[in-house]
Short mmCIF file of C-alpha atoms and ligand atoms in Angstrom, two decimals:
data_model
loop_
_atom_site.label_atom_id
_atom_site.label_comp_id
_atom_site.label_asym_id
_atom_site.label_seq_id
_atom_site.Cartn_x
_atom_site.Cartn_y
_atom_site.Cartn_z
CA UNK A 432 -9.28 15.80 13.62
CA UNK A 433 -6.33 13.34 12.95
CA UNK A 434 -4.65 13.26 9.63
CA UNK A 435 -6.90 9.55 9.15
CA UNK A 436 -9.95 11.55 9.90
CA UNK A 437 -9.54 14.06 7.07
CA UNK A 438 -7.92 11.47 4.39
CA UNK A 439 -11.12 9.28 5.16
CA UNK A 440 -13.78 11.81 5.62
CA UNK A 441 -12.26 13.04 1.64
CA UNK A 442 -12.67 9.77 0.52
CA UNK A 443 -16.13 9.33 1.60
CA UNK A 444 -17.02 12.51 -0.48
CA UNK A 445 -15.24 11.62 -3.86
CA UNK A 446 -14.22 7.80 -4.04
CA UNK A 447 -16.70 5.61 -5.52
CA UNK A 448 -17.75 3.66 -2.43
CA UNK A 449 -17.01 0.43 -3.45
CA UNK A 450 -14.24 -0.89 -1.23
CA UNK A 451 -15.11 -1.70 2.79
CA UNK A 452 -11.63 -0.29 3.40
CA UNK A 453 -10.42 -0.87 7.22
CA UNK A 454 -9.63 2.61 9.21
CA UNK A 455 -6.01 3.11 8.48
CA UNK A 456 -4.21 5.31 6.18
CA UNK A 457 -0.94 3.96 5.05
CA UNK A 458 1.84 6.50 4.08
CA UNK A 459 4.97 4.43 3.35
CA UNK A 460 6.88 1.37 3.99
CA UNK A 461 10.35 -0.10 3.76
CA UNK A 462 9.81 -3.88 3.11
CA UNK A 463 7.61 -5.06 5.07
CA UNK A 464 7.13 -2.27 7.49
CA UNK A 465 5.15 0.30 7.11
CA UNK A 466 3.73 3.67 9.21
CA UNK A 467 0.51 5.59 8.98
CA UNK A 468 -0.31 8.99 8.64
CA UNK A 469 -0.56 9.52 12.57
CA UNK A 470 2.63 7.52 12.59
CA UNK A 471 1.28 4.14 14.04
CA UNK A 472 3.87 1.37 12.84
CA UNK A 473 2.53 -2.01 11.31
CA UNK A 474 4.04 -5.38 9.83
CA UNK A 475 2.53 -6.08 6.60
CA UNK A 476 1.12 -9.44 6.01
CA UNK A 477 -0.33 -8.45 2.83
CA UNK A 478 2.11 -7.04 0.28
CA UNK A 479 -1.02 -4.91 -0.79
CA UNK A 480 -2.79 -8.55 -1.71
CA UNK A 481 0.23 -10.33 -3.04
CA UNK A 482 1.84 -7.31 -5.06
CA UNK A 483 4.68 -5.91 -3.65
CA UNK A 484 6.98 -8.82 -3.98
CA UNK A 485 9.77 -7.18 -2.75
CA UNK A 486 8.08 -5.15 0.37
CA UNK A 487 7.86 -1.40 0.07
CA UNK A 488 10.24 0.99 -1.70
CA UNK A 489 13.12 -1.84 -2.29
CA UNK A 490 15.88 -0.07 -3.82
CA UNK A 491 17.17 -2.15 -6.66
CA UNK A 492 13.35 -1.94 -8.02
CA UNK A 493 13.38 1.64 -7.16
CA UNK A 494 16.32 1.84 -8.97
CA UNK A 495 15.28 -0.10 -11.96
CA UNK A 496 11.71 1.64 -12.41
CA UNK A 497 13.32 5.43 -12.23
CA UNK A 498 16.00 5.05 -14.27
CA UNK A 499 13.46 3.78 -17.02
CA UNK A 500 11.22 6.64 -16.05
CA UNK A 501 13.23 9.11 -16.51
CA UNK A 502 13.87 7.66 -20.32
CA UNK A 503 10.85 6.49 -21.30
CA UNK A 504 7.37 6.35 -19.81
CA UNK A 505 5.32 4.81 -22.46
CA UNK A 506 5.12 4.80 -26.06
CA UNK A 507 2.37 2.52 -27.31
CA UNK A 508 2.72 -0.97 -28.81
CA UNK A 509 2.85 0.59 -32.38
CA UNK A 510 6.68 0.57 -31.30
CA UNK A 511 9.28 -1.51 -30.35
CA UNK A 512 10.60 -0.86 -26.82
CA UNK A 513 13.26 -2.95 -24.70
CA UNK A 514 12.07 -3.69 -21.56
CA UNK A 515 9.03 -5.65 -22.81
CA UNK A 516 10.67 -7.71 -25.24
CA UNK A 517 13.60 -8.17 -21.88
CA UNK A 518 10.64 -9.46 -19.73
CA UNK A 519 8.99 -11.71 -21.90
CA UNK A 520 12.81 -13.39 -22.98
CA UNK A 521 12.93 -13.84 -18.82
CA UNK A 522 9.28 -15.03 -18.22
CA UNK A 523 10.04 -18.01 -21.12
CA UNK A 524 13.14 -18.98 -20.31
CA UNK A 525 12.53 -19.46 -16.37
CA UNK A 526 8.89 -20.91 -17.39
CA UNK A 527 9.50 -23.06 -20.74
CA UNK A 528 6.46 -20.79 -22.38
CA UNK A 529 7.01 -19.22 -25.43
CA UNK A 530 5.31 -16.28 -25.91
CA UNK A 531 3.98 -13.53 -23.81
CA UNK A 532 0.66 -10.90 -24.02
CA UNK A 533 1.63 -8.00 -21.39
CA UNK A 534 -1.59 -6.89 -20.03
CA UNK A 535 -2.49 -4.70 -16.82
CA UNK A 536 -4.39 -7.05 -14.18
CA UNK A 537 -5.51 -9.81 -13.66
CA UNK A 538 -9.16 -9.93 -14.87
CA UNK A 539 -7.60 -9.14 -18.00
CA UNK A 540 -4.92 -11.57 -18.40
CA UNK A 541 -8.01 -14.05 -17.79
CA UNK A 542 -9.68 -12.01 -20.88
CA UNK A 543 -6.98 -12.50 -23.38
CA UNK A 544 -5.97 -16.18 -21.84
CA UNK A 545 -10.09 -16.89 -22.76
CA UNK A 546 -9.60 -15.47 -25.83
CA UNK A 547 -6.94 -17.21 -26.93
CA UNK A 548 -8.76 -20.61 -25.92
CA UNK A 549 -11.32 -19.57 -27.92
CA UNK A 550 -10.03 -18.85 -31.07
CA UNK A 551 -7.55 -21.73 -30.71
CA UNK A 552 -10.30 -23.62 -31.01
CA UNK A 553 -12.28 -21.94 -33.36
CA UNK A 554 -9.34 -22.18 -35.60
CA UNK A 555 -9.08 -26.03 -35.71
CA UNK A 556 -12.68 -27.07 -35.24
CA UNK A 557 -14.87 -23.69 -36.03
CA UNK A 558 -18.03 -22.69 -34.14
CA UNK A 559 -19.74 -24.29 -31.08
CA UNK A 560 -16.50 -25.64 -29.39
CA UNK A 561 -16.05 -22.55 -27.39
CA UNK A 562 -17.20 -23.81 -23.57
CA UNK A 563 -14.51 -23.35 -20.85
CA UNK A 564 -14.97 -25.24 -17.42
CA UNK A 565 -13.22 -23.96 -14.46
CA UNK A 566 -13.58 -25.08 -11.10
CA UNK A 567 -15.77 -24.90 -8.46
CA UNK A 568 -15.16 -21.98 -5.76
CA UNK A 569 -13.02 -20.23 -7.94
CA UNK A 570 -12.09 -16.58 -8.31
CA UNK A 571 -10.73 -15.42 -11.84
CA UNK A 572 -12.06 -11.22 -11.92
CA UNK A 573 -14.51 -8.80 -12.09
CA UNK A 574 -14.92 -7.83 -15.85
CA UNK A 575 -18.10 -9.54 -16.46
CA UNK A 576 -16.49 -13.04 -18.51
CA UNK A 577 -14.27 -13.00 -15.89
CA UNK A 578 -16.97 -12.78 -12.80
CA UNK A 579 -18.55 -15.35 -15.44
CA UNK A 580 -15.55 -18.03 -15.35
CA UNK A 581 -15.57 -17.33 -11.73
CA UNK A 582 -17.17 -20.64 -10.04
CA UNK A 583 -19.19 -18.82 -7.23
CA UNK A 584 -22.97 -17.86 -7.09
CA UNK A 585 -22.54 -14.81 -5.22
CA UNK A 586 -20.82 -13.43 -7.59
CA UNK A 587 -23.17 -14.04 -10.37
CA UNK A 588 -25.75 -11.46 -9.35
CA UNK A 589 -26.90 -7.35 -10.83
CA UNK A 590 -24.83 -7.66 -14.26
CA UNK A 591 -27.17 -9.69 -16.57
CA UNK A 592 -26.50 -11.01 -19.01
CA UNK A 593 -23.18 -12.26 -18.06
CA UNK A 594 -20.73 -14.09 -20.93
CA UNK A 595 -22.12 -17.11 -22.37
CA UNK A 596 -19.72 -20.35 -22.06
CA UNK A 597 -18.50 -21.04 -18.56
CA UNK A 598 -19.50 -23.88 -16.58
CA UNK A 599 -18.17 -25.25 -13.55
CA UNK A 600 -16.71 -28.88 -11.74
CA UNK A 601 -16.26 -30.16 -8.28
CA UNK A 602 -11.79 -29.67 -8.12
CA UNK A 603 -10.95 -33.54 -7.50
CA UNK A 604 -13.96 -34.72 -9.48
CA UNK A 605 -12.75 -36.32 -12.65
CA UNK A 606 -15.92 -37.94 -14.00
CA UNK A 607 -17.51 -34.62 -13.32
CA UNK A 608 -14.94 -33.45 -15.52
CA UNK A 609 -14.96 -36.35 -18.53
CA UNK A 610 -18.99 -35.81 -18.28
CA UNK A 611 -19.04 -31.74 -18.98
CA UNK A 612 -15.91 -31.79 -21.38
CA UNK A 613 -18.56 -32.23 -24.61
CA UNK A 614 -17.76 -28.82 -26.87
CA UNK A 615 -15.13 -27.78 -24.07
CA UNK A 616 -12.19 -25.68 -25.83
CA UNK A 617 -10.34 -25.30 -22.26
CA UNK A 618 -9.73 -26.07 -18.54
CA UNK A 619 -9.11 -23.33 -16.17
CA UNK A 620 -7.71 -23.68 -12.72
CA UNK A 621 -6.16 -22.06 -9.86
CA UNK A 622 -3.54 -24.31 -8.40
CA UNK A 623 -4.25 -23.00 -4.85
CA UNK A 624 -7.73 -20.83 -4.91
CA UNK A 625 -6.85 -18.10 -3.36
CA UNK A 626 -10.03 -15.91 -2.65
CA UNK A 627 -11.79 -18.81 -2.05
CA UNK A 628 -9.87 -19.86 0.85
CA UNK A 629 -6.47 -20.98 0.22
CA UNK A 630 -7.28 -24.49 -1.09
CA UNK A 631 -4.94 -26.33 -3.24
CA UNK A 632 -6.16 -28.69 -5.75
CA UNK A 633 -5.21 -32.02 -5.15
CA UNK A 634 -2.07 -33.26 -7.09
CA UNK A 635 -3.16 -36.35 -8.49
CA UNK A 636 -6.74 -34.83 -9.86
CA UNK A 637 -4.79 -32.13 -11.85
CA UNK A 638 -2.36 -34.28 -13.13
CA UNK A 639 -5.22 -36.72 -14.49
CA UNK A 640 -7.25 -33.34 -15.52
CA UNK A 641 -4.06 -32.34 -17.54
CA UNK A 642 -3.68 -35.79 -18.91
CA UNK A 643 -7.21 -35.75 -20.24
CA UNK A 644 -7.37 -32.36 -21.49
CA UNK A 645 -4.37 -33.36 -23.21
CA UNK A 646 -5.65 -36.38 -25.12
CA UNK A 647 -8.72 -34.49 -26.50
CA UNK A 648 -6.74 -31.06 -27.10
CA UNK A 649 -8.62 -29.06 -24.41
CA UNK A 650 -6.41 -26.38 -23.12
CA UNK A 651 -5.50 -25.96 -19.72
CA UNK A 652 -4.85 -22.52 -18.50
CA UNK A 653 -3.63 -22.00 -15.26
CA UNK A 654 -4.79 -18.72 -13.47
CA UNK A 655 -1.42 -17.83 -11.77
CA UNK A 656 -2.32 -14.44 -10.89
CA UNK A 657 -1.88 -14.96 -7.03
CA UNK A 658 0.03 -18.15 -6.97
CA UNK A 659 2.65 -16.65 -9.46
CA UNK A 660 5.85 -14.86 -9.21
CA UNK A 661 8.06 -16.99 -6.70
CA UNK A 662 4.63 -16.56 -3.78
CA UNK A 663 4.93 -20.62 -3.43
CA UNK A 664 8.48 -21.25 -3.84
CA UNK A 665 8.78 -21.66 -7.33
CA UNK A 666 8.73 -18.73 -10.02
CA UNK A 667 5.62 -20.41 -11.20
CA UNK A 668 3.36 -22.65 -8.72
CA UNK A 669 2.79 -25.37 -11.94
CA UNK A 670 6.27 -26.74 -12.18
CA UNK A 671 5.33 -28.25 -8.49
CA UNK A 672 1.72 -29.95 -9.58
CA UNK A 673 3.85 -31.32 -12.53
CA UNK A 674 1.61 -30.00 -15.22
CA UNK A 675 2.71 -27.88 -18.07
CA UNK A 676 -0.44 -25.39 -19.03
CA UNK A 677 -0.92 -24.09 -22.60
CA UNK A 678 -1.58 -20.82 -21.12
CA UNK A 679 -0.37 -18.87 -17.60
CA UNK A 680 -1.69 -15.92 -16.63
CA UNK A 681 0.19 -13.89 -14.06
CA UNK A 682 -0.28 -10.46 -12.69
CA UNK A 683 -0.33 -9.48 -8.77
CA UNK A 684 3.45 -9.96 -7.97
CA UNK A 685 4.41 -9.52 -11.25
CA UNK A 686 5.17 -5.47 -10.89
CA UNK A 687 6.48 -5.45 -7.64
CA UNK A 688 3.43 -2.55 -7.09
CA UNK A 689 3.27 -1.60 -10.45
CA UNK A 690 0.37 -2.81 -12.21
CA UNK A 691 1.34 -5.74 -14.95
CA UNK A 692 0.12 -8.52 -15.75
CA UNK A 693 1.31 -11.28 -18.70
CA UNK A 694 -0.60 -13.96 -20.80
CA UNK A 695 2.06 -16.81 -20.97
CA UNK A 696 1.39 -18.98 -24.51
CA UNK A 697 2.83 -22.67 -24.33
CA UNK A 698 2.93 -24.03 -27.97
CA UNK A 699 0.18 -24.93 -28.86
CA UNK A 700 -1.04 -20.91 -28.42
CA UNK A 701 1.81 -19.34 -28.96
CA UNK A 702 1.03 -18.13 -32.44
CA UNK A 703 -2.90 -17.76 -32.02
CA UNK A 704 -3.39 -14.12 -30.96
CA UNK A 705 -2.32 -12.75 -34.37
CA UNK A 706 -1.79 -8.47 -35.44
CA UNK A 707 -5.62 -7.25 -34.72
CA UNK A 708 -6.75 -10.04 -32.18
CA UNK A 709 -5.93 -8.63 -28.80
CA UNK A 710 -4.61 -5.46 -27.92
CA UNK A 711 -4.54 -2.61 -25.01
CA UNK A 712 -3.05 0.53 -24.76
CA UNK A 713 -1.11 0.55 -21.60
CA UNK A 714 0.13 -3.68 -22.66
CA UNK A 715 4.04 -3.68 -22.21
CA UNK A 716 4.35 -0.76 -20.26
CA UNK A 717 8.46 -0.18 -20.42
CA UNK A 718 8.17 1.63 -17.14
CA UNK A 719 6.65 -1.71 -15.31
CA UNK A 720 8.54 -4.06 -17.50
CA UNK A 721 11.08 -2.66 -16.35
CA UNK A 722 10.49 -2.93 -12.58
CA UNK A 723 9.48 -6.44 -13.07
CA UNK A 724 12.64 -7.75 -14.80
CA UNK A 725 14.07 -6.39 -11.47
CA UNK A 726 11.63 -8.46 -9.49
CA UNK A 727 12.28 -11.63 -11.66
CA UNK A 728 15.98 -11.59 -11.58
CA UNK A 729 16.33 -11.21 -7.74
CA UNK A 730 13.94 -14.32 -7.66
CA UNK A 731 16.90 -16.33 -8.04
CA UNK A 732 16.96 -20.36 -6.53
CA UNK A 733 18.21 -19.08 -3.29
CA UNK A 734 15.63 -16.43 -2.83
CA UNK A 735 13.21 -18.82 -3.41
CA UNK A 736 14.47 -21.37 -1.19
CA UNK A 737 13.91 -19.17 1.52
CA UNK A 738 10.26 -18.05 0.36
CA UNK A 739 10.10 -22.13 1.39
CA UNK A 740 12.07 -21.61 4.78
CA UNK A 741 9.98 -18.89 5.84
CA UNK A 742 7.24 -20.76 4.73
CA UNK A 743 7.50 -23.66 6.94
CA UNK A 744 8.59 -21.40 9.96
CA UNK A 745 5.30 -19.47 9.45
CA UNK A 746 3.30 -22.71 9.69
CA UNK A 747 5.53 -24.13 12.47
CA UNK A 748 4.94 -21.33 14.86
CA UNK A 749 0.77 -20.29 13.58
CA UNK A 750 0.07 -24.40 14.50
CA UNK A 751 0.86 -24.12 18.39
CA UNK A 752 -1.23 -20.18 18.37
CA UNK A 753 -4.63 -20.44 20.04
CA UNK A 754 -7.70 -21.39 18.27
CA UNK A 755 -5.64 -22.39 14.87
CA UNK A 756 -7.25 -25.42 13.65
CA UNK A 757 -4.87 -25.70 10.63
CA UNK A 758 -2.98 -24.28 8.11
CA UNK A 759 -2.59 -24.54 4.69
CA UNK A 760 -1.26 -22.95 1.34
CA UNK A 761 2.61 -23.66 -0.28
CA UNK A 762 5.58 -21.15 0.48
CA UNK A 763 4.40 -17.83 1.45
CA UNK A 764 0.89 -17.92 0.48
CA UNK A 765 -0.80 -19.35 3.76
CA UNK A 766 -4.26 -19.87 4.96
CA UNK A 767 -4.83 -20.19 8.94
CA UNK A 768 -8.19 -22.13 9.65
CA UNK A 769 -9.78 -21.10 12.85
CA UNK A 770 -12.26 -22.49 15.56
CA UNK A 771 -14.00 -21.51 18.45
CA UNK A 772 -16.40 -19.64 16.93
CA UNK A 773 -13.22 -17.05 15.96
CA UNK A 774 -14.23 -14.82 13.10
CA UNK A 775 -11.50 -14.08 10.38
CA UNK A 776 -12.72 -10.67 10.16
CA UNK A 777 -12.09 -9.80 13.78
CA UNK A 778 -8.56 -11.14 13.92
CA UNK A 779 -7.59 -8.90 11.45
CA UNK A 780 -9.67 -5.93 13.08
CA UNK A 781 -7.68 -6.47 16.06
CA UNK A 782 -4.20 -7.46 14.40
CA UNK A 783 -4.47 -3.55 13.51
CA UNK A 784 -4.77 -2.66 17.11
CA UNK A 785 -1.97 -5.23 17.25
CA UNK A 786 0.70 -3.09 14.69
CA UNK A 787 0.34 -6.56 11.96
CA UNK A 788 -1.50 -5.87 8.80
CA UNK A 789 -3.27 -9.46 7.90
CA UNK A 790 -6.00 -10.70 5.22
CA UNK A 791 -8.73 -12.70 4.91
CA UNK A 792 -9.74 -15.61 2.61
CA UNK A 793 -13.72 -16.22 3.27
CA UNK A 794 -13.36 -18.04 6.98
CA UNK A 795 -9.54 -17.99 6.85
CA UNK A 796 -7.00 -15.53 8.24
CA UNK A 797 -4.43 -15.16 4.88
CA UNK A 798 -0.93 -14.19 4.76
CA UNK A 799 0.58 -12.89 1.69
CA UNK A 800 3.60 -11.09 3.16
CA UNK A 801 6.39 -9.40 0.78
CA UNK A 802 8.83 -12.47 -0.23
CA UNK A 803 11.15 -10.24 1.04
CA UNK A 804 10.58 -10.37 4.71
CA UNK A 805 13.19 -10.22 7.10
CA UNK A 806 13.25 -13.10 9.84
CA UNK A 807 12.81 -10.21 12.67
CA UNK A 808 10.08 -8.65 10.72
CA UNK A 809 8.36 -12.22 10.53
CA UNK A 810 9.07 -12.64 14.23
CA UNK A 811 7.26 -9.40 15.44
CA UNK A 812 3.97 -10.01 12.87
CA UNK A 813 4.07 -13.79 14.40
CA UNK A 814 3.87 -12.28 17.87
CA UNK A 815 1.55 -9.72 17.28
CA UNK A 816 -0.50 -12.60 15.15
CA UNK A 817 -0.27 -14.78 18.40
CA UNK A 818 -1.02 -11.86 20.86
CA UNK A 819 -4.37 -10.49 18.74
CA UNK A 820 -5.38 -14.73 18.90
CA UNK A 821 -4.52 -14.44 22.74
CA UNK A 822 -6.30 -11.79 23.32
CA UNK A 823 -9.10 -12.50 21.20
C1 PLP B 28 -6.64 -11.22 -7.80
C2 PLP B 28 -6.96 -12.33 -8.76
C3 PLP B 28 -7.53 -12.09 -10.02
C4 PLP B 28 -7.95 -10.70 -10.45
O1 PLP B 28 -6.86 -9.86 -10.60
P1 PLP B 28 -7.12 -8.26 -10.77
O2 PLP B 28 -5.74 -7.72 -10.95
O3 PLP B 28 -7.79 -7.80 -9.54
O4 PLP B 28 -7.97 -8.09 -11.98
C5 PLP B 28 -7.73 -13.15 -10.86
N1 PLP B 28 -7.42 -14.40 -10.49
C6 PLP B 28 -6.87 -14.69 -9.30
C7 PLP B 28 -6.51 -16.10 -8.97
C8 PLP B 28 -6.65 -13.67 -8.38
O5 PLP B 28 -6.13 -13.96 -7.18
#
């Protein structure tokens, strides 16, 4: 047996089957290479779905996670602690929010951003204003609100009753919009939807969505969980759609691999969630707040610049690859539309065979590599990317 066979033939007997993983083990990484545990080498498209910001093991994050770990591992939020109070001072000062909620993923950002639409609500106009639209094709979680504000069908199936409140409009539909907004307390929207395909929402629509939500105090909150933390070429995706939400939830990049995720409160919600409201246990963690100041201080303008650069080279070289129809998504969060009957699926099947590590988004290939890729990592996963399509 290989050392794959017995790591996967253990996790068929004790993991909770829930995951159609593919049939690699990964043991470690340095940026954005990584090895199995028969030694196979791969370039890694995914940053383990947007996380690992700054590849595998980088060592200032290394450096900034263990040297809080061996201080302080966790405490509880019935204390003060400094690298939560350091993080949120970062997040509003490079965002213009005001206030952050430290939560663990992303589903749950979504929670506390929901609840915090809610009760803003509730607190100016009572009961019955408590409906939150979000858009069509969208992907905001799996807690059950969360699979609830998520604007799919298949995902509405097994878990009745789901949350009361959500219902859904056509992205780039404003009338659709204006016609649902009756007892609406909020607006929430991916800028780019990433599960559902890497589709950004037209500029214009959710500039006039903003706009309108503004005039009749709906709040928009801006799910920012995969577009967030530099992944388009801005520390936020918003400040390029022109909008400023009440509320940003972030999460994936956000830890550099370390699960954290933050509720960011503009002002109208910066002061809703008050001592009782909204809580969890592992909120703030100093050991990840740590780690992410790292992660948000190296995203400096230059860094992100090149997130751009590499960006654009990405989409220069994946147009001329065979059966590439198109490609879209902003800085390094990129979708690759495919014809000839080529499944998304198999390309990334074979990309293993290939030594790249690639994702999928419904019929797209997607590419979420670490920010920090190196231009001669990029240039072998490009090959390989080109040579699986080849071959294909
Ligand atoms: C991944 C994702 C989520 C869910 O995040 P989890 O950490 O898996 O709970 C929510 N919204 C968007 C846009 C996402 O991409």
């Amino acid at each position: 047996m290989s050392n794959f066979d017995i790591i996967k033939e253990r996790d068929e007997s004790f993991v909770a089957q829930t995951y159609g993983r593919f049939p690699v083990a990964i043991t470690e990484g340095r940026n954005a290479v990584c090895f199995d545990a028969d030694g196979r080498r791969y370039i890694d498209m995914t940053s383990g779905i947007g996380v690992n910001s700054l590849g595998f093991c980088d060592s200032g994050w290394i450096m900034a996670v263990t040297s809080q770990l061996c201080k302080l591992q966790h405490i509880s939020n019935l204390y003060y602690t400094e690298p939560c109070g350091e993080l949120a001072k970062l997040l509003c000062e490079r965002t213009g929010m005001k206030k952050v909620f430290f939560a663990n993923g992303g589903a749950e950002a979504n929670e506390g951003a929901i609840k915090a639409a809610r009760k803003y609500s509730f607190d100016r106009y009572g009961n019955g204003r408590s409906k939150i639209l979000t858009l069509k094709n969208s992907f905001h979680g799996r807690t059950v609100t969360t699979l609830s504000a998520t604007g799919q069908d298949v995902f509405h199936n097994y878990f009745f009753p789901f949350t009361e409140g959500f219902d859904f409009v056509t992205p780039g539909d404003l009338e659709e919009l204006k016609a649902k907004s009756e007892g609406v307390c909020a607006l929430m929207v991916e800028l780019i939807q990433g599960e559902g395909g890497v589709l950004p929402v037209d500029k214009g629509y959710i500039q006039a969505a903003a706009e309108f939500c503004a005039e009749n105090d709906i709040l928009l909150i801006v799910d920012e969980v995969q577009t967030g933390v530099g992944r388009t070429g801005t520390l936020y995706c918003f400040r390029q759609f022109g909008i400023t939400p009440d509320i940003v939830t972030s999460a994936k990049g956000l830890g550099g691999g370390l699960p954290i995720a933050a509720v960011l409160f503009g002002e109208k919600t910066e002061n809703v969630l008050r001592p009782g409201d909204h809580a969890t246990t592992f909120g703030g963690n100093p050991v990840a707040c740590a780690g992410a100041v790292e992660i948000v201080n190296r995203l400096d303008d230059e860094f992100l610049a090149d997130v751009v650069r590499k960006g654009e080279k990405i989409r220069e070289r994946v147009l001329k690859m065979p059966h590439v129809t198109g490609v879209a998504g902003m800085g390094l969060m990129i979708g690759i539309a495919l014809g000839d009957g080529v499944k998304s699926g198999d390309v990334v099947r074979a990309g293993i065979k290939n030594g790249v590590l690639l994702l999928t988004a419904k019929e797209k290939v997607r590419l979420l590599p670490p920010l920090s890729i190196e231009d001669s990592e990029l240039d072998e996963a490009l090959a390989a990317l080109e040579k699986t399509l080849k071959e294909i």
